[in-house]
XYZ file of C-alpha atoms in Angstrom:
687
model
C -6.477 4.244 85.536
C -2.827 4.280 84.575
C -3.263 1.968 81.542
C -6.115 4.742 80.361
C -3.525 7.375 80.421
C -0.742 5.255 78.302
C -3.338 4.662 75.830
C -4.240 8.217 75.750
C -0.621 9.465 75.163
C 0.049 7.065 72.590
C -2.971 8.583 70.552
C -1.819 12.014 71.065
C 1.788 11.090 69.378
C 0.106 9.621 66.796
C -2.477 12.512 65.825
C 0.617 15.012 66.071
C 2.809 13.035 63.862
C -0.306 13.111 61.172
C -0.790 16.833 61.793
C 2.866 17.523 61.109
C 3.129 15.765 58.237
C 4.847 17.718 55.055
C 2.844 19.728 52.731
C 4.178 17.297 49.919
C 2.653 14.214 51.673
C -0.292 15.883 51.975
C -0.582 16.802 48.026
C 0.389 13.318 47.120
C -2.876 12.319 49.090
C -4.926 14.882 47.684
C -3.819 15.661 44.543
C -5.166 13.239 41.893
C -3.045 14.790 38.740
C 0.063 13.306 40.868
C 1.603 10.172 39.163
C 3.172 7.589 41.290
C 6.609 7.994 39.297
C 9.644 6.300 40.440
C 11.581 8.919 41.695
C 9.349 11.883 42.146
C 5.643 13.097 41.231
C 4.401 15.458 38.818
C 3.373 19.116 39.803
C -0.215 20.206 40.553
C -1.823 20.906 37.471
C -2.409 24.896 36.596
C -6.059 25.760 35.756
C -6.791 28.951 34.084
C -4.742 31.536 31.623
C -0.841 31.755 31.694
C 0.822 35.277 30.896
C 4.460 34.962 30.003
C 6.584 37.683 29.253
C 8.982 37.104 26.548
C 12.522 36.726 26.910
C 14.919 37.466 23.519
C 18.299 35.938 22.331
C 20.652 38.500 23.943
C 19.534 37.963 27.218
C 19.272 33.917 26.907
C 22.975 34.328 26.479
C 23.666 35.727 29.781
C 22.344 32.735 31.762
C 24.766 30.224 32.981
C 24.982 26.555 32.271
C 22.277 24.491 34.238
C 20.018 27.608 35.084
C 16.706 26.102 36.146
C 14.329 26.415 33.454
C 10.309 25.514 33.360
C 8.445 23.726 30.472
C 4.667 24.293 30.473
C 2.558 21.707 28.669
C -0.412 19.755 29.051
C -0.235 15.935 29.841
C -3.869 15.080 30.615
C -7.163 16.642 29.845
C -7.037 20.589 29.201
C -4.914 21.558 32.405
C -1.207 22.381 32.124
C 1.582 21.282 34.240
C 5.337 22.856 34.719
C 7.851 20.315 33.702
C 11.657 21.235 35.466
C 14.625 21.201 33.029
C 17.871 23.000 32.959
C 19.301 25.706 30.230
C 22.646 24.226 28.749
C 23.968 26.680 25.906
C 23.061 28.794 22.714
C 23.745 26.889 19.489
C 24.166 27.984 15.878
C 21.866 26.037 13.565
C 21.371 25.704 9.802
C 18.070 27.273 10.505
C 19.113 31.076 10.274
C 18.530 31.226 14.150
C 20.293 30.062 16.778
C 18.836 26.964 19.071
C 18.826 26.578 22.893
C 20.194 23.295 24.348
C 18.405 22.098 27.279
C 17.790 18.818 29.102
C 14.921 17.521 30.921
C 15.095 16.979 35.053
C 11.704 16.238 35.703
C 12.140 12.651 37.035
C 8.500 11.897 36.963
C 8.026 13.098 33.542
C 11.299 11.080 32.885
C 9.751 8.204 34.103
C 6.615 8.356 31.979
C 9.410 8.441 28.599
C 10.330 11.872 28.601
C 9.627 13.929 25.550
C 6.790 13.153 23.395
C 5.320 14.149 20.052
C 2.909 16.982 20.620
C 5.046 18.506 22.957
C 6.266 20.733 20.508
C 5.681 24.232 20.787
C 5.432 23.795 24.545
C 6.805 27.241 26.092
C 10.170 26.900 27.517
C 11.966 29.695 29.965
C 12.710 31.171 33.186
C 9.736 31.497 35.902
C 7.261 33.674 34.602
C 9.088 33.993 31.255
C 9.294 32.449 27.821
C 12.367 32.288 25.693
C 11.294 30.073 22.909
C 9.402 26.647 22.003
C 10.499 23.099 22.635
C 11.138 21.974 18.983
C 13.808 19.259 18.651
C 14.902 16.340 20.827
C 17.511 13.586 20.756
C 16.707 10.499 18.406
C 16.253 7.214 20.007
C 17.400 8.891 23.354
C 16.996 7.750 26.985
C 17.525 10.058 30.248
C 18.840 12.422 30.484
C 16.446 13.790 27.814
C 18.075 16.471 25.423
C 16.133 18.706 23.931
C 16.107 21.826 21.802
C 14.202 25.404 21.842
C 13.555 27.457 18.731
C 14.213 31.214 20.034
C 10.886 33.255 20.628
C 12.505 36.069 18.477
C 12.382 33.877 15.060
C 8.680 32.794 16.270
C 7.671 36.707 16.391
C 9.246 37.399 13.168
C 6.984 35.054 11.629
C 3.836 37.508 12.519
C 5.103 39.952 9.998
C 7.055 37.483 7.495
C 5.516 38.009 4.232
C 4.864 34.711 2.261
C 4.788 33.942 -1.543
C 1.288 35.042 -0.912
C -0.894 32.226 -3.127
C 1.916 30.902 -5.179
C 1.715 27.643 -2.968
C 5.357 25.622 -2.657
C 4.941 22.259 -4.713
C 5.889 18.944 -2.835
C 9.513 19.254 -1.958
C 11.833 16.698 -3.549
C 12.602 13.312 -1.826
C 15.393 12.680 0.564
C 18.516 11.633 -0.843
C 19.618 7.772 -1.642
C 22.480 7.943 0.737
C 22.203 6.963 4.743
C 23.015 9.905 7.075
C 22.297 9.408 10.447
C 20.979 12.325 12.779
C 21.409 12.402 16.628
C 18.571 14.746 16.739
C 15.312 15.029 15.169
C 12.166 17.338 15.343
C 9.726 16.728 18.233
C 7.356 15.954 15.383
C 3.477 17.032 15.222
C 1.080 14.076 15.741
C -1.567 13.735 12.812
C -4.407 11.402 13.687
C -6.241 9.998 10.796
C -9.729 8.115 11.774
C -11.283 6.377 9.044
C -8.481 4.209 7.904
C -7.821 0.784 8.562
C -4.466 -0.336 10.378
C -4.132 -2.472 6.984
C -3.563 0.420 4.772
C -1.092 2.118 6.596
C 1.914 0.861 4.628
C -0.003 1.924 1.242
C -0.571 5.389 3.108
C 3.246 5.949 4.070
C 4.285 5.127 0.454
C 1.760 7.304 -1.154
C 3.054 10.201 1.034
C 6.602 9.534 0.990
C 7.767 12.784 0.354
C 9.837 15.014 2.700
C 6.772 17.803 2.682
C 6.126 15.390 5.653
C 9.178 15.387 7.515
C 8.058 17.024 10.599
C 4.631 15.209 11.051
C 4.093 11.665 11.882
C 0.787 10.271 10.759
C -1.438 8.024 13.626
C -4.301 5.895 12.719
C -6.903 5.962 15.137
C -10.496 5.501 15.851
C -12.596 8.731 16.184
C -14.665 11.588 14.543
C -15.246 14.942 13.803
C -14.757 17.422 17.028
C -16.536 16.380 19.869
C -18.231 18.618 22.461
C -15.963 20.930 24.669
C -15.244 19.293 28.414
C -16.993 21.185 31.185
C -13.897 22.873 32.499
C -12.729 24.019 29.307
C -11.476 27.593 28.935
C -13.147 30.004 26.157
C -9.840 31.564 25.686
C -6.253 30.610 24.075
C -3.073 30.940 26.133
C 0.661 29.853 26.480
C 0.790 26.094 26.820
C -2.469 25.340 25.735
C -3.017 21.907 23.301
C -4.568 22.971 19.820
C -5.496 20.921 17.088
C -5.014 21.859 13.303
C -7.446 20.074 11.037
C -6.466 18.910 7.683
C -9.784 16.924 6.856
C -13.327 16.977 8.597
C -15.981 14.746 7.812
C -18.070 11.622 8.127
C -15.212 9.225 8.010
C -12.237 10.607 7.673
C -10.982 13.335 10.215
C -7.311 14.421 10.311
C -5.907 16.736 13.126
C -2.183 17.852 13.781
C -1.786 18.054 17.547
C 0.816 20.782 19.189
C 1.171 23.308 21.688
C 0.622 27.407 21.622
C 3.900 29.038 22.628
C 2.858 32.804 23.004
C -0.194 34.778 22.330
C -0.115 38.318 20.985
C -3.872 39.789 21.087
C -5.630 37.834 18.640
C -2.512 36.179 17.123
C -0.652 33.004 18.228
C 2.728 31.345 17.400
C 3.196 27.549 18.137
C 4.960 24.363 17.456
C 8.350 25.618 17.472
C 8.582 23.974 13.861
C 6.737 23.914 10.731
C 4.254 21.187 9.816
C 4.488 21.443 6.166
C 6.397 24.822 5.765
C 3.930 25.638 3.300
C 4.146 29.406 3.778
C 1.039 30.563 3.219
C -1.281 28.222 5.156
C -5.490 28.266 5.548
C -5.974 25.579 8.207
C -8.955 25.511 11.177
C -7.933 25.550 14.627
C -9.627 23.933 17.252
C -8.825 23.543 21.228
C -7.748 20.067 22.275
C -7.780 17.860 24.906
C -4.997 15.085 25.957
C -5.973 11.830 26.508
C -2.345 10.717 27.698
C 0.875 9.885 26.765
C 1.331 6.958 24.462
C 4.815 4.938 24.871
C 6.548 4.195 21.438
C 10.067 2.619 20.700
C 11.356 6.008 19.274
C 9.535 8.858 21.102
C 5.899 8.771 22.888
C 3.516 10.917 21.506
C 0.692 12.458 23.261
C -2.992 11.227 22.396
C -5.026 14.336 21.771
C -8.405 15.024 20.419
C -9.797 18.102 19.216
C -13.057 19.569 20.690
C -15.743 22.407 19.694
C -15.805 24.745 17.145
C -12.909 26.535 15.232
C -11.585 29.181 17.212
C -9.212 30.537 14.351
C -6.977 30.038 11.225
C -3.310 28.912 10.641
C -2.368 31.454 8.521
C 1.493 30.945 7.963
C 3.345 27.678 8.174
C 7.253 28.536 8.655
C 10.264 26.986 9.704
C 9.880 28.662 13.023
C 6.649 27.677 13.789
C 3.188 28.295 12.740
C 1.188 31.341 13.214
C -2.608 31.729 13.736
C -5.376 34.236 14.015
C -7.980 34.109 16.595
C -11.742 34.268 15.421
C -10.837 33.970 11.648
C -12.246 30.972 9.987
C -11.081 29.579 6.714
C -13.073 28.344 3.867
C -12.381 24.760 2.771
C -12.987 22.576 0.053
C -16.204 20.298 -0.142
C -15.668 16.802 -0.960
C -18.751 14.782 -1.645
C -18.377 10.993 -2.152
C -20.980 8.636 -3.253
C -20.517 5.006 -3.251
C -22.505 2.266 -4.685
C -21.885 -1.078 -3.104
C -21.994 -4.300 -4.781
C -24.938 -5.662 -2.505
C -26.951 -2.225 -2.472
C -29.001 -0.634 -5.051
C -28.772 3.022 -3.190
C -25.561 4.838 -3.132
C -24.077 5.977 0.431
C -23.111 9.339 0.264
C -20.553 11.164 2.493
C -19.537 14.530 3.008
C -15.929 15.756 3.912
C -14.240 19.270 4.151
C -10.392 19.537 3.042
C -7.962 22.345 4.147
C -6.912 24.469 1.143
C -3.079 23.738 0.434
C -3.944 19.985 1.697
C -5.562 18.819 -1.709
C -3.236 15.875 -1.280
C -5.517 14.341 1.298
C -8.696 14.579 -1.436
C -7.646 10.967 -3.213
C -7.119 9.447 0.627
C -10.837 10.568 1.296
C -11.947 9.056 -1.859
C -10.146 5.702 -1.550
C -11.021 5.549 2.349
C -14.575 6.342 2.161
C -14.712 3.365 -0.411
C -12.583 1.355 1.772
C -14.781 2.025 5.028
C -17.981 1.040 3.462
C -16.657 -2.048 1.418
C -17.637 -5.099 3.142
C -14.717 -7.224 1.941
C -11.554 -6.893 -0.200
C -12.238 -8.491 -3.388
C -10.852 -7.824 -6.789
C -13.310 -6.172 -8.996
C -13.810 -3.206 -11.635
C -14.387 0.279 -10.339
C -15.991 2.766 -12.308
C -15.843 6.567 -10.880
C -17.125 9.765 -12.378
C -15.426 12.838 -11.107
C -16.671 16.539 -11.208
C -14.435 19.282 -10.200
C -15.614 23.333 -10.023
C -13.209 25.850 -9.519
C -13.867 29.740 -8.028
C -11.679 31.012 -11.061
C -14.372 29.573 -13.535
C -17.974 28.252 -14.192
C -16.500 25.466 -16.540
C -16.552 22.210 -14.519
C -14.215 19.651 -15.203
C -15.724 16.197 -15.552
C -13.735 12.913 -16.236
C -14.363 9.277 -15.749
C -12.288 6.161 -15.096
C -12.335 2.759 -15.217
C -10.171 0.533 -13.335
C -9.565 -3.401 -12.691
C -7.547 -4.428 -9.470
C -6.691 -6.646 -6.865
C -7.593 -3.589 -4.464
C -10.128 -1.264 -5.288
C -8.680 1.331 -2.600
C -5.188 1.541 -4.243
C -6.814 2.065 -7.876
C -9.240 4.981 -6.374
C -5.951 6.346 -4.800
C -4.159 6.570 -7.771
C -6.521 7.861 -10.102
C -7.766 10.669 -7.874
C -4.587 11.882 -7.089
C -3.489 12.210 -11.127
C -6.681 14.214 -11.219
C -6.461 16.676 -8.320
C -2.564 17.042 -9.401
C -3.325 18.009 -12.928
C -4.643 21.285 -11.312
C -3.188 21.896 -8.113
C 0.449 21.074 -8.572
C 1.839 24.277 -9.666
C 4.508 22.719 -11.636
C 2.021 20.226 -13.670
C -0.533 23.361 -14.051
C 1.269 26.294 -16.094
C -1.965 27.551 -17.563
C -3.708 29.403 -14.541
C -4.565 29.262 -10.879
C -6.723 26.607 -10.262
C -8.765 26.844 -6.900
C -10.790 23.614 -6.272
C -14.523 24.913 -4.866
C -15.914 21.509 -4.525
C -15.469 18.054 -6.158
C -17.956 15.542 -6.414
C -16.762 11.921 -6.821
C -19.383 8.727 -7.686
C -18.086 5.244 -7.545
C -19.545 1.999 -8.300
C -18.200 -1.452 -7.216
C -18.691 -4.134 -9.925
C -18.036 -7.617 -8.651
C -16.991 -8.606 -12.107
C -13.502 -8.523 -14.056
C -15.037 -6.510 -16.576
C -11.748 -7.121 -18.937
C -11.958 -8.437 -22.526
C -8.896 -9.384 -24.955
C -9.163 -8.980 -28.689
C -8.283 -12.514 -30.225
C -9.197 -12.386 -34.019
C -11.274 -10.710 -37.126
C -13.456 -12.276 -39.438
C -14.285 -10.849 -42.831
C -17.970 -11.300 -43.774
C -18.364 -11.675 -47.877
C -16.187 -9.823 -50.249
C -14.787 -6.369 -49.810
C -15.712 -4.021 -52.650
C -14.612 -0.284 -53.650
C -17.557 2.208 -52.794
C -19.536 -0.605 -50.686
C -20.079 -1.141 -47.044
C -17.907 -3.905 -45.724
C -18.903 -6.338 -42.841
C -16.433 -7.826 -40.462
C -16.846 -9.492 -37.072
C -14.450 -8.892 -33.969
C -13.998 -11.945 -31.596
C -12.884 -11.385 -28.156
C -11.966 -13.455 -24.994
C -13.404 -11.841 -21.842
C -12.816 -12.786 -18.164
C -14.522 -15.835 -17.127
C -16.272 -13.806 -14.225
C -17.970 -11.367 -17.138
C -19.377 -13.758 -19.382
C -22.301 -16.135 -19.613
C -22.572 -19.553 -21.338
C -20.489 -18.586 -24.344
C -16.991 -18.020 -23.603
C -16.570 -15.813 -26.358
C -17.596 -12.139 -27.163
C -18.541 -10.768 -30.724
C -18.962 -7.452 -32.094
C -19.967 -6.444 -35.855
C -17.768 -3.613 -37.519
C -19.104 -2.156 -40.161
C -17.011 -0.270 -42.489
C -17.678 1.998 -45.415
C -14.815 1.145 -48.278
C -14.023 4.460 -50.288
C -14.774 4.427 -54.232
C -11.222 5.141 -55.012
C -9.848 2.963 -52.309
C -6.595 1.101 -53.900
C -7.752 -2.110 -55.049
C -5.593 -5.468 -54.416
C -3.965 -6.641 -51.353
C -4.919 -4.979 -47.794
C -4.932 -5.410 -44.455
C -7.772 -5.110 -41.843
C -6.017 -4.097 -38.248
C -7.758 -4.316 -34.649
C -6.048 -2.562 -32.063
C -7.274 -1.719 -28.373
C -6.407 2.308 -27.479
C -5.281 1.042 -24.312
C -2.186 -0.502 -26.071
C -1.293 3.296 -26.838
C -1.731 4.684 -23.399
C -3.483 8.024 -25.020
C -6.226 9.161 -27.141
C -5.185 8.326 -30.669
C -7.900 10.918 -31.774
C -6.134 13.881 -29.738
C -4.087 16.217 -31.401
C -0.336 15.990 -30.249
C 0.586 19.283 -31.578
C -2.016 21.176 -29.786
C -0.690 24.738 -28.414
C -0.283 24.731 -24.685
C -3.239 25.991 -22.681
C -2.962 29.646 -21.239
C -5.686 29.703 -18.892
C -7.549 27.337 -16.794
C -10.364 27.123 -19.410
C -8.137 26.091 -21.967
C -6.238 23.607 -19.582
C -9.689 21.922 -18.636
C -10.343 21.576 -22.759
C -6.959 20.145 -23.278
C -7.249 17.701 -20.773
C -10.899 16.817 -21.773
C -9.244 16.310 -25.058
C -6.547 13.727 -23.792
C -9.474 11.510 -22.306
C -10.640 8.160 -23.962
C -12.596 5.268 -23.091
C -10.827 2.086 -22.282
C -13.141 0.298 -24.262
C -12.122 2.100 -27.234
C -11.349 0.167 -30.325
C -9.410 1.102 -33.512
C -10.184 -0.507 -37.047
C -7.785 0.061 -39.635
C -7.997 -0.909 -43.242
C -4.751 -0.355 -45.173
C -2.942 -1.306 -48.628
C -0.018 -3.777 -48.826
C 2.783 -2.416 -50.963
C 4.208 -5.211 -52.899
C 7.483 -5.496 -51.656
C 10.401 -6.033 -54.759
C 12.729 -8.799 -54.198
C 16.401 -7.464 -54.111
C 18.344 -8.447 -57.268
C 21.732 -10.127 -56.494
C 24.396 -7.696 -57.643
C 27.174 -8.845 -59.645
C 30.624 -7.612 -59.181
C 30.490 -5.875 -62.572
C 27.124 -4.312 -61.527
C 28.779 -3.103 -58.404
C 31.333 -1.316 -60.075
C 28.835 0.173 -62.963
C 26.684 1.315 -60.256
C 29.672 3.037 -58.165
C 31.158 4.947 -61.239
C 27.841 6.290 -62.385
C 26.997 7.800 -58.651
C 30.748 8.959 -58.819
C 30.506 10.843 -61.865
C 26.871 12.100 -60.915
C 28.528 13.656 -57.695
C 31.545 15.035 -59.570
C 29.243 17.063 -62.269
C 27.107 18.206 -59.706
C 29.842 19.617 -57.413
C 31.498 21.414 -60.723
C 31.739 25.106 -60.142
C 28.688 26.936 -62.366
C 30.236 29.228 -64.989
C 29.988 32.957 -64.761
C 27.856 35.174 -67.097
C 28.586 35.523 -70.584
C 30.712 32.013 -70.113
C 28.090 29.605 -71.309
C 28.498 27.593 -74.395
C 25.744 27.665 -76.973
C 22.888 25.191 -76.723
C 23.119 22.273 -79.653
C 26.096 24.461 -81.280
C 23.519 27.170 -82.010
C 24.420 30.755 -81.575
C 22.066 32.605 -79.623
C 19.319 34.856 -81.898
C 20.036 38.342 -83.018
C 17.825 41.178 -81.597
C 15.754 41.276 -84.551
C 15.450 37.495 -84.515
C 13.808 37.636 -81.145
C 10.465 36.089 -80.699
C 7.517 38.031 -79.429
C 7.274 38.547 -75.998
C 3.781 36.697 -75.939
C 5.342 33.619 -77.018
C 3.252 33.355 -80.292
C 4.644 33.053 -83.643
C 2.683 34.430 -86.552
C 1.836 32.075 -89.000
C 3.366 32.229 -92.304
C 1.466 32.765 -95.498
C -0.786 29.321 -96.296
C -0.001 27.609 -93.186
C -2.915 25.626 -91.834
C -3.691 26.459 -87.864
C -5.285 24.008 -85.513
C -8.192 25.155 -83.701
C -8.317 23.690 -79.858
C -11.633 23.120 -78.172
C -11.622 24.837 -74.643
C -14.159 22.374 -73.438
C -12.539 19.507 -74.569
C -9.294 20.329 -73.036
C -10.613 21.479 -69.528
C -12.319 17.979 -69.361
C -8.836 16.651 -70.069
C -7.138 18.910 -67.410
C -9.658 17.852 -64.458
C -7.101 15.628 -61.990
C -8.404 11.986 -61.583
C -9.551 11.355 -57.912
C -6.252 10.458 -55.713
C -6.239 6.862 -54.712
C -6.760 6.145 -51.037
C -4.637 3.689 -49.348
C -6.059 3.632 -45.599
C -9.218 3.986 -44.251
C -10.861 3.048 -40.540
C -13.322 3.399 -38.171
C -13.736 3.037 -34.212
C -16.120 1.276 -31.826
C -16.623 1.006 -27.900
C -17.283 -2.259 -26.068
C -19.287 -0.268 -23.154
C -18.013 -0.973 -19.504
C -15.318 -3.294 -20.748
C -11.488 -2.544 -20.358
C -10.071 -4.024 -23.925
C -6.577 -5.041 -24.565
C -4.912 -6.691 -27.078
C -4.498 -6.458 -31.473
C -4.822 -8.530 -34.200
C -5.487 -8.396 -38.143
C -6.175 -10.321 -41.234
C -5.224 -10.364 -44.784
C -7.712 -9.662 -47.468
C -8.302 -8.634 -51.381
C -10.329 -5.218 -52.097
C -12.256 -5.719 -55.203
C -12.502 -3.270 -57.629
C -15.776 -1.253 -58.162
C -18.308 -2.258 -60.959
C -19.083 0.194 -63.418
C -21.910 -0.226 -65.968
C -21.017 1.178 -69.304
C -23.690 3.468 -71.007
C -24.664 2.115 -74.336
C -23.368 3.799 -77.419
C -25.644 6.103 -79.726
C -27.075 3.398 -82.220
C -26.662 0.392 -79.923
C -29.850 -1.624 -79.678
C -31.107 -1.384 -76.036
C -33.229 -4.535 -74.863
C -37.092 -4.134 -74.859
C -36.946 -5.191 -71.215
C -34.777 -2.200 -69.864
C -37.040 0.186 -71.819
C -39.832 1.648 -69.742
């Protein structure tokens, strides 16, 4: 019995210890959101909407150093957590508004890597209040992590800031060449791009090398268009929510930037705490987003997030203090349709994408990435593309074709498409009129041959005479992959020689238009276009086929051999020129100072000739009568001799390079003289 009571007592003690355990320990057992950190744990997630009261700069200046503050952000899923931090001081900045310096003190978040891209815009403030958005952080920093906050004052000012309207800013100039190290950097907006392989990131980075992208960072990922919403997703937007700002959506390429909402004002909201592209006016669709987790990185971690559902609004402004969005309003987008015909297919594969206005730089990426995603192998070949661009301002559709040979078709499509798009959307390149792209259709054919040929020789067939058609044969050497049994290519050239072409020595010249790099038949003195329609016409005139070959026939002028000049001849020519210049520079005599010509005095008034210039004949003088018809025939000008003529031909589907030429003799035209009256005509010529 005694042993029974001992065992019972031990059981009671154990039960008491378990029932008296702390709430924190119970939370660690029951809360799946708690991460097993080294020195602490992340607080339990917050579900539902959060309402925060704004705290402005005057009140923030009264806060003491090390005042506890909170950062509301999403770490995983759609739920939010409160991260502990401390306020340090208010600091001046170059932005036209101060920044608040703070320090992250949450040990669990620090153990996870501290700040992460995608946290930008997270509301920061004391309990129940928000004085700004997390925006900047220490570069290459370790704990304790310092960060700087954009004041809510500056962000609210963006709600009423008037942008330049549709005068969209051009890409900003590149960074200076001198190396200036920074102790801070923006907690950048991570922009994910799907449909682009890791092997293309270096090319894409080079293509996007512009300070326009200073506050964003691109990440290639596997993914698609926004998915269905998760089960516990809230339909409303509140402070601390994760959002996705779409740049491109479609079948292959999807690109979205992720950040955090700072504050909501009815149907408007501010977010990110810094700009994305600082475009001013913006038109970007906004999605709700879910966080998949924090991905560590060498410099700064980033949030891996995904957009879901349908768009809930539009980002209307992209300014330095942050972005401004309107809920419920959905923006129009540019339709981009790409039709690609692979080498091993008879039917083209068509993809459909939508690109946000103001982000037209993404259109070439969509075209090149579609080609790269469907193409089964990377090989050198020939790309043929046709592009049709329609605009909202005119019914005139601009069309352009390009043919390119490259070891990598991805780069060729990227560069050519960028040139076409920038011709209209770059406000510095287009001074004619506003061009809003409505739709762009791109068809691309991939040919497994190097369709290149080089001009090597020209052959003259027979005699070349005035007034007759001459025949030449152009000889070319194509790439071995584009030729059959014969290693050479030949094209016959017909050239009509004008009747009055200068006879004698001449030269036939053959040159590919690619040697000039421009359309030789274009008008270099054409006036600048004054509207979009004229710009479209001007760009069409500048186009030329890369298979264009120019044929020119020109006379050869005989060069006179220079004579050896003796000393006597030198002085003779010198003094002759000297006295000519001397007499030309003598002062002209005034009126009445001219000497009589030939020593004769001017006639008296009664001796002046008649005004009509005719002198009456004297008695008995014979007058010669002139036949006016004969005189008119003599006055008819003889045709002007023609020293140059030419023609052109196109070598279809080939890119032609090179030049050549040959000398020849132009024979004079043979003129059959008509028999004079009285000459005997042979009987066999009489009908």
